[in-house]
Tab-separated table of C-alpha atoms and ligand atoms in Angstrom:
chain	number	residue	atom	x	y	z
A	1280	MET	CA	-20.882	8.109	-2.710
A	1281	SER	CA	-22.157	5.548	-0.220
A	1282	GLY	CA	-22.587	6.257	3.472
A	1283	ILE	CA	-19.774	3.881	4.235
A	1284	ASP	CA	-17.607	5.655	1.729
A	1285	LYS	CA	-18.331	8.972	3.426
A	1286	VAL	CA	-17.361	7.483	6.749
A	1287	GLY	CA	-14.168	6.134	5.217
A	1288	ARG	CA	-13.264	9.468	3.737
A	1289	ARG	CA	-13.969	11.236	7.010
A	1290	ALA	CA	-11.776	8.818	8.929
A	1291	LEU	CA	-9.080	9.198	6.356
A	1292	LEU	CA	-9.218	12.973	6.414
A	1293	GLY	CA	-8.652	12.857	10.161
A	1294	GLY	CA	-5.749	10.536	9.585
A	1295	LEU	CA	-4.229	12.715	6.909
A	1296	ALA	CA	-4.364	15.733	9.214
A	1297	ALA	CA	-2.212	13.776	11.615
A	1298	THR	CA	-0.009	12.753	8.709
A	1299	ALA	CA	0.798	16.350	7.860
A	1300	GLY	CA	2.002	16.926	11.404
A	1301	MET	CA	4.060	13.779	11.404
A	1302	ALA	CA	5.674	14.638	8.097
A	1303	THR	CA	6.959	17.859	9.670
A	1304	LEU	CA	8.219	16.020	12.737
A	1305	THR	CA	9.941	13.450	10.579
A	1306	GLY	CA	11.618	16.168	8.554
A	1307	ARG	CA	12.932	17.833	11.726
A	1308	ALA	CA	14.120	14.541	13.113
A	1309	LEU	CA	16.072	13.858	9.934
A	1310	ALA	CA	17.560	17.336	9.974
A	1311	GLN	CA	18.793	16.750	13.532
A	1312	ASP	CA	20.446	13.479	12.522
A	1313	PRO	CA	23.584	14.425	10.563
A	1314	GLY	CA	23.982	10.834	9.463
A	1315	ALA	CA	20.617	10.898	7.772
A	1316	VAL	CA	21.582	13.995	5.799
A	1317	THR	CA	25.175	13.250	4.835
A	1318	ARG	CA	25.013	9.508	4.297
A	1319	GLU	CA	25.637	8.540	0.710
A	1320	PRO	CA	23.079	6.392	-1.078
A	1321	ALA	CA	23.803	2.830	-0.010
A	1322	LEU	CA	25.457	0.872	-2.820
A	1323	VAL	CA	25.635	-2.206	-0.621
A	1324	PRO	CA	22.591	-2.763	1.594
A	1325	VAL	CA	23.548	-2.638	5.261
A	1326	ALA	CA	20.826	-3.889	7.540
A	1327	VAL	CA	20.524	-2.194	10.892
A	1328	SER	CA	19.158	-3.758	14.029
A	1329	THR	CA	16.497	-1.471	15.411
A	1330	PRO	CA	13.961	-2.272	18.066
A	1331	THR	CA	10.562	-3.082	16.651
A	1332	GLU	CA	8.630	0.151	16.788
A	1333	PRO	CA	5.197	0.130	18.430
A	1334	THR	CA	2.181	0.237	16.139
A	1335	PRO	CA	1.339	3.892	15.431
A	1336	PRO	CA	-1.656	5.113	17.434
A	1337	ASP	CA	-3.671	6.205	14.400
A	1338	PRO	CA	-3.966	5.702	10.625
A	1339	GLY	CA	-2.355	9.037	9.834
A	1340	ARG	CA	0.870	8.179	11.627
A	1341	ALA	CA	0.951	4.720	10.049
A	1342	LEU	CA	0.707	6.356	6.645
A	1343	ALA	CA	3.404	8.849	7.618
A	1344	ARG	CA	5.733	5.968	8.538
A	1345	LEU	CA	5.174	4.352	5.153
A	1346	LEU	CA	5.679	7.583	3.225
A	1347	ALA	CA	8.835	8.404	5.185
A	1348	GLY	CA	10.178	5.005	4.165
A	1349	ASN	CA	9.303	5.677	0.540
A	1350	GLN	CA	11.101	9.022	0.764
A	1351	ARG	CA	14.221	7.179	1.994
A	1352	PHE	CA	13.872	4.762	-0.923
A	1353	VAL	CA	13.533	7.556	-3.476
A	1354	SER	CA	16.425	9.563	-2.023
A	1355	GLY	CA	18.716	6.558	-1.595
A	1356	HIS	CA	19.022	7.063	2.168
A	1357	LEU	CA	17.841	3.571	3.012
A	1358	ARG	CA	17.880	2.213	6.541
A	1359	HIS	CA	16.890	-1.406	5.815
A	1360	PRO	CA	15.201	-1.649	9.219
A	1361	HIS	CA	14.342	-4.915	10.934
A	1362	GLN	CA	16.393	-7.168	8.675
A	1363	THR	CA	19.088	-8.558	10.962
A	1364	ALA	CA	19.301	-11.986	12.603
A	1365	ALA	CA	18.245	-10.336	15.872
A	1366	ASP	CA	15.161	-8.932	14.159
A	1367	LEU	CA	14.454	-12.356	12.691
A	1368	HIS	CA	14.447	-13.916	16.142
A	1369	GLU	CA	12.348	-11.101	17.613
A	1370	VAL	CA	9.517	-11.408	15.087
A	1371	ALA	CA	9.670	-15.208	15.131
A	1372	ALA	CA	8.065	-14.970	18.541
A	1373	GLY	CA	5.199	-12.834	17.257
A	1374	GLN	CA	4.312	-10.256	14.643
A	1375	HIS	CA	2.684	-6.846	14.906
A	1376	PRO	CA	2.568	-5.415	11.372
A	1377	PHE	CA	1.480	-1.788	11.485
A	1378	ALA	CA	0.047	-1.718	7.956
A	1379	ILE	CA	-1.542	-3.993	5.391
A	1380	VAL	CA	-0.598	-3.513	1.758
A	1381	LEU	CA	-2.872	-4.760	-1.003
A	1382	GLY	CA	-0.644	-4.433	-4.021
A	1383	CYS	CA	0.003	-5.799	-7.485
A	1384	ALA	CA	2.186	-8.902	-7.790
A	1385	ASP	CA	4.374	-7.048	-10.316
A	1386	SER	CA	8.039	-7.849	-9.612
A	1387	ARG	CA	8.933	-4.150	-9.690
A	1388	VAL	CA	6.589	-3.211	-6.825
A	1389	PRO	CA	7.739	-5.032	-3.651
A	1390	PRO	CA	6.318	-3.156	-0.630
A	1391	GLU	CA	9.159	-3.833	1.843
A	1392	VAL	CA	11.679	-2.453	-0.650
A	1393	LEU	CA	9.875	0.653	-1.832
A	1394	PHE	CA	8.705	1.592	1.688
A	1395	ASP	CA	12.097	0.700	3.260
A	1396	GLN	CA	10.533	-1.640	5.831
A	1397	GLY	CA	11.596	-4.995	7.208
A	1398	LEU	CA	10.512	-8.198	8.894
A	1399	GLY	CA	7.219	-7.930	10.738
A	1400	ASP	CA	6.361	-4.432	9.488
A	1401	LEU	CA	3.898	-5.066	6.655
A	1402	PHE	CA	1.227	-7.680	6.023
A	1403	ASP	CA	1.451	-8.083	2.254
A	1404	ASN	CA	-1.350	-9.208	-0.011
A	1405	ARG	CA	-0.267	-9.220	-3.638
A	1406	VAL	CA	-2.120	-10.269	-6.745
A	1407	ALA	CA	-2.000	-9.033	-10.344
A	1408	GLY	CA	-4.168	-5.940	-10.584
A	1409	ASN	CA	-4.443	-5.490	-6.792
A	1410	ILE	CA	-7.957	-6.915	-6.770
A	1411	ALA	CA	-9.780	-7.663	-3.516
A	1412	ASP	CA	-11.719	-10.852	-4.161
A	1413	ASP	CA	-13.184	-12.968	-1.354
A	1414	LEU	CA	-9.912	-14.784	-0.707
A	1415	LEU	CA	-7.917	-11.559	-0.435
A	1416	LEU	CA	-10.635	-9.990	1.681
A	1417	GLY	CA	-10.445	-12.948	4.062
A	1418	SER	CA	-6.687	-12.535	4.265
A	1419	ILE	CA	-7.041	-8.832	5.065
A	1420	GLU	CA	-9.785	-9.381	7.633
A	1421	PHE	CA	-7.641	-12.037	9.307
A	1422	ALA	CA	-4.739	-9.599	9.636
A	1423	VAL	CA	-6.986	-6.823	10.944
A	1424	GLU	CA	-8.549	-9.069	13.571
A	1425	GLU	CA	-5.301	-10.717	14.561
A	1426	PHE	CA	-2.763	-7.887	14.546
A	1427	GLY	CA	-4.665	-4.598	14.762
A	1428	PRO	CA	-2.789	-2.672	12.065
A	1429	ARG	CA	-3.795	0.959	11.625
A	1430	LEU	CA	-3.756	1.206	7.845
A	1431	ILE	CA	-4.663	-0.631	4.660
A	1432	LEU	CA	-2.878	0.786	1.639
A	1433	VAL	CA	-4.152	-0.255	-1.792
A	1434	LEU	CA	-1.204	0.147	-4.128
A	1435	GLY	CA	-1.630	0.331	-7.872
A	1436	HIS	CA	1.217	1.176	-10.173
A	1437	GLU	CA	2.112	2.840	-13.433
A	1438	ARG	CA	1.781	0.699	-16.610
A	1439	CYS	CA	0.121	-2.204	-14.770
A	1440	GLY	CA	0.152	-5.288	-16.983
A	1441	ALA	CA	-3.100	-6.621	-15.522
A	1442	VAL	CA	-4.867	-3.432	-16.586
A	1443	SER	CA	-3.296	-3.522	-20.064
A	1444	ALA	CA	-4.166	-7.200	-20.482
A	1445	THR	CA	-7.767	-6.587	-19.480
A	1446	PHE	CA	-8.130	-3.774	-22.036
A	1447	ALA	CA	-6.592	-6.057	-24.691
A	1448	ALA	CA	-9.054	-8.832	-23.857
A	1449	LEU	CA	-11.983	-6.403	-23.963
A	1450	ASP	CA	-10.795	-5.043	-27.336
A	1451	SER	CA	-10.399	-8.478	-28.902
A	1452	GLY	CA	-13.579	-9.932	-27.487
A	1453	GLN	CA	-11.692	-13.188	-27.017
A	1454	PRO	CA	-11.569	-14.933	-23.627
A	1455	ALA	CA	-8.194	-14.833	-21.894
A	1456	PRO	CA	-6.532	-18.259	-21.618
A	1457	GLY	CA	-6.719	-20.406	-18.497
A	1458	HIS	CA	-7.472	-18.689	-15.225
A	1459	ILE	CA	-6.290	-15.301	-16.535
A	1460	GLY	CA	-9.909	-14.674	-17.406
A	1461	THR	CA	-10.596	-14.338	-13.682
A	1462	ILE	CA	-8.547	-11.146	-13.645
A	1463	VAL	CA	-10.338	-9.808	-16.718
A	1464	THR	CA	-13.720	-10.582	-15.148
A	1465	ALA	CA	-12.752	-8.819	-11.919
A	1466	LEU	CA	-11.386	-5.682	-13.593
A	1467	ARG	CA	-13.955	-5.452	-16.384
A	1468	PRO	CA	-16.650	-3.431	-14.538
A	1469	VAL	CA	-14.114	-0.736	-13.684
A	1470	LEU	CA	-12.204	-0.698	-16.972
A	1471	GLU	CA	-14.987	-1.160	-19.527
A	1472	PRO	CA	-16.137	2.494	-19.296
A	1473	LEU	CA	-12.537	3.646	-19.852
A	1474	ARG	CA	-11.811	1.729	-23.066
A	1475	THR	CA	-11.789	4.881	-25.200
A	1476	ALA	CA	-10.374	7.203	-22.535
A	1477	PRO	CA	-7.113	9.027	-23.270
A	1478	ASP	CA	-4.163	7.348	-21.542
A	1479	ARG	CA	-6.542	4.565	-20.587
A	1480	VAL	CA	-4.040	2.359	-18.752
A	1481	GLU	CA	-3.158	5.189	-16.362
A	1482	ALA	CA	-6.842	6.046	-15.931
A	1483	GLY	CA	-7.575	2.356	-15.374
A	1484	VAL	CA	-4.881	1.973	-12.719
A	1485	ARG	CA	-6.293	4.892	-10.740
A	1486	ALA	CA	-9.904	3.758	-11.191
A	1487	SER	CA	-9.161	0.207	-10.072
A	1488	VAL	CA	-7.376	1.423	-6.931
A	1489	ARG	CA	-10.327	3.642	-6.035
A	1490	ALA	CA	-12.784	0.823	-6.712
A	1491	THR	CA	-10.839	-1.507	-4.431
A	1492	VAL	CA	-10.676	1.090	-1.650
A	1493	THR	CA	-14.460	1.463	-1.836
A	1494	ALA	CA	-15.039	-2.293	-2.024
A	1495	LEU	CA	-13.039	-3.008	1.122
A	1496	THR	CA	-15.540	-1.277	3.379
A	1497	ALA	CA	-18.600	-1.971	1.225
A	1498	ASP	CA	-17.950	-5.721	1.256
A	1499	SER	CA	-16.567	-6.176	4.768
A	1500	GLU	CA	-18.361	-5.352	7.994
A	1501	ILE	CA	-15.185	-6.044	9.934
A	1502	LEU	CA	-13.272	-3.371	8.014
A	1503	ALA	CA	-16.186	-0.921	7.900
A	1504	GLU	CA	-16.606	-1.018	11.684
A	1505	ARG	CA	-12.949	-0.330	12.319
A	1506	VAL	CA	-12.859	2.495	9.803
A	1507	HIS	CA	-15.983	3.967	11.383
A	1508	SER	CA	-14.396	3.869	14.855
A	1509	GLY	CA	-11.266	5.583	13.533
A	1510	GLU	CA	-8.831	2.819	14.466
A	1511	LEU	CA	-8.261	1.805	10.840
A	1512	GLY	CA	-7.686	3.907	7.732
A	1513	ILE	CA	-7.894	2.792	4.117
A	1514	VAL	CA	-6.082	4.729	1.443
A	1515	GLY	CA	-5.336	4.287	-2.256
A	1516	ALA	CA	-1.965	5.035	-3.784
A	1517	ARG	CA	-0.060	4.877	-7.061
A	1518	TYR	CA	3.534	3.777	-7.478
A	1519	ASP	CA	5.595	5.467	-10.191
A	1520	LEU	CA	7.848	2.894	-11.865
A	1521	ASP	CA	10.176	5.591	-13.198
A	1522	THR	CA	10.824	7.555	-10.006
A	1523	GLY	CA	10.045	5.045	-7.246
A	1524	ARG	CA	7.699	7.512	-5.621
A	1525	VAL	CA	4.366	6.538	-4.047
A	1526	THR	CA	1.598	9.123	-4.386
A	1527	ILE	CA	-1.618	9.038	-2.373
A	1528	LEU	CA	-4.640	9.185	-4.658
A	1529	PRO	CA	-7.359	11.729	-3.805
B	2813	LIG	ZN1	0.397	-4.555	-11.983
């Protein structure tokens, strides 16, 4: 484990401690809101106009906000926040996303939907296999410098096609067509050692998320400094295609 990685884990542990507290608060708040408990799962999405919430003060509370949204998604108690015309006009004047998501481009894993967020909430970076190459890293650094979000969430998902395709290319020994080889080249160092592992696609998804989490601070001084100071947290997670649930990876 690198020194930077240790710092990252320490910062994250602090954040997660705050998360545990927030999860309790969120649960109480929901229990005190009869509407949140008795509302039926929304068959027709109804957007609600809610004031843009301030950026959470620390990574733990940013993560708690995301996970609370995922819990609403899983339970069917969606709020569809920040999706009205009024919200559109508010964020047109300026954005303050509280989290950055680096996720797979897979059509079944749209962050705003599965975290029940809206306009201006998340700064999305999506590419097959949730890889952080130089272009993605520049995009993330730009958002961190410009908007001061508290959290970067690297989101892999069950049965990722980019992982499967990379294993297939490694098995065949044939180059992938066109620019698809770029994905294979990027994922190869992480996936090669797992070619004979049981349930290798699942193992590969988790390994690639962890590798990306490590790379973000190892390859970026901007991110490493903010993680070190505690103002930014970086966490890896896995999305379950069957249940809709996001699980934080240890
Ligand atoms: Zn994928």
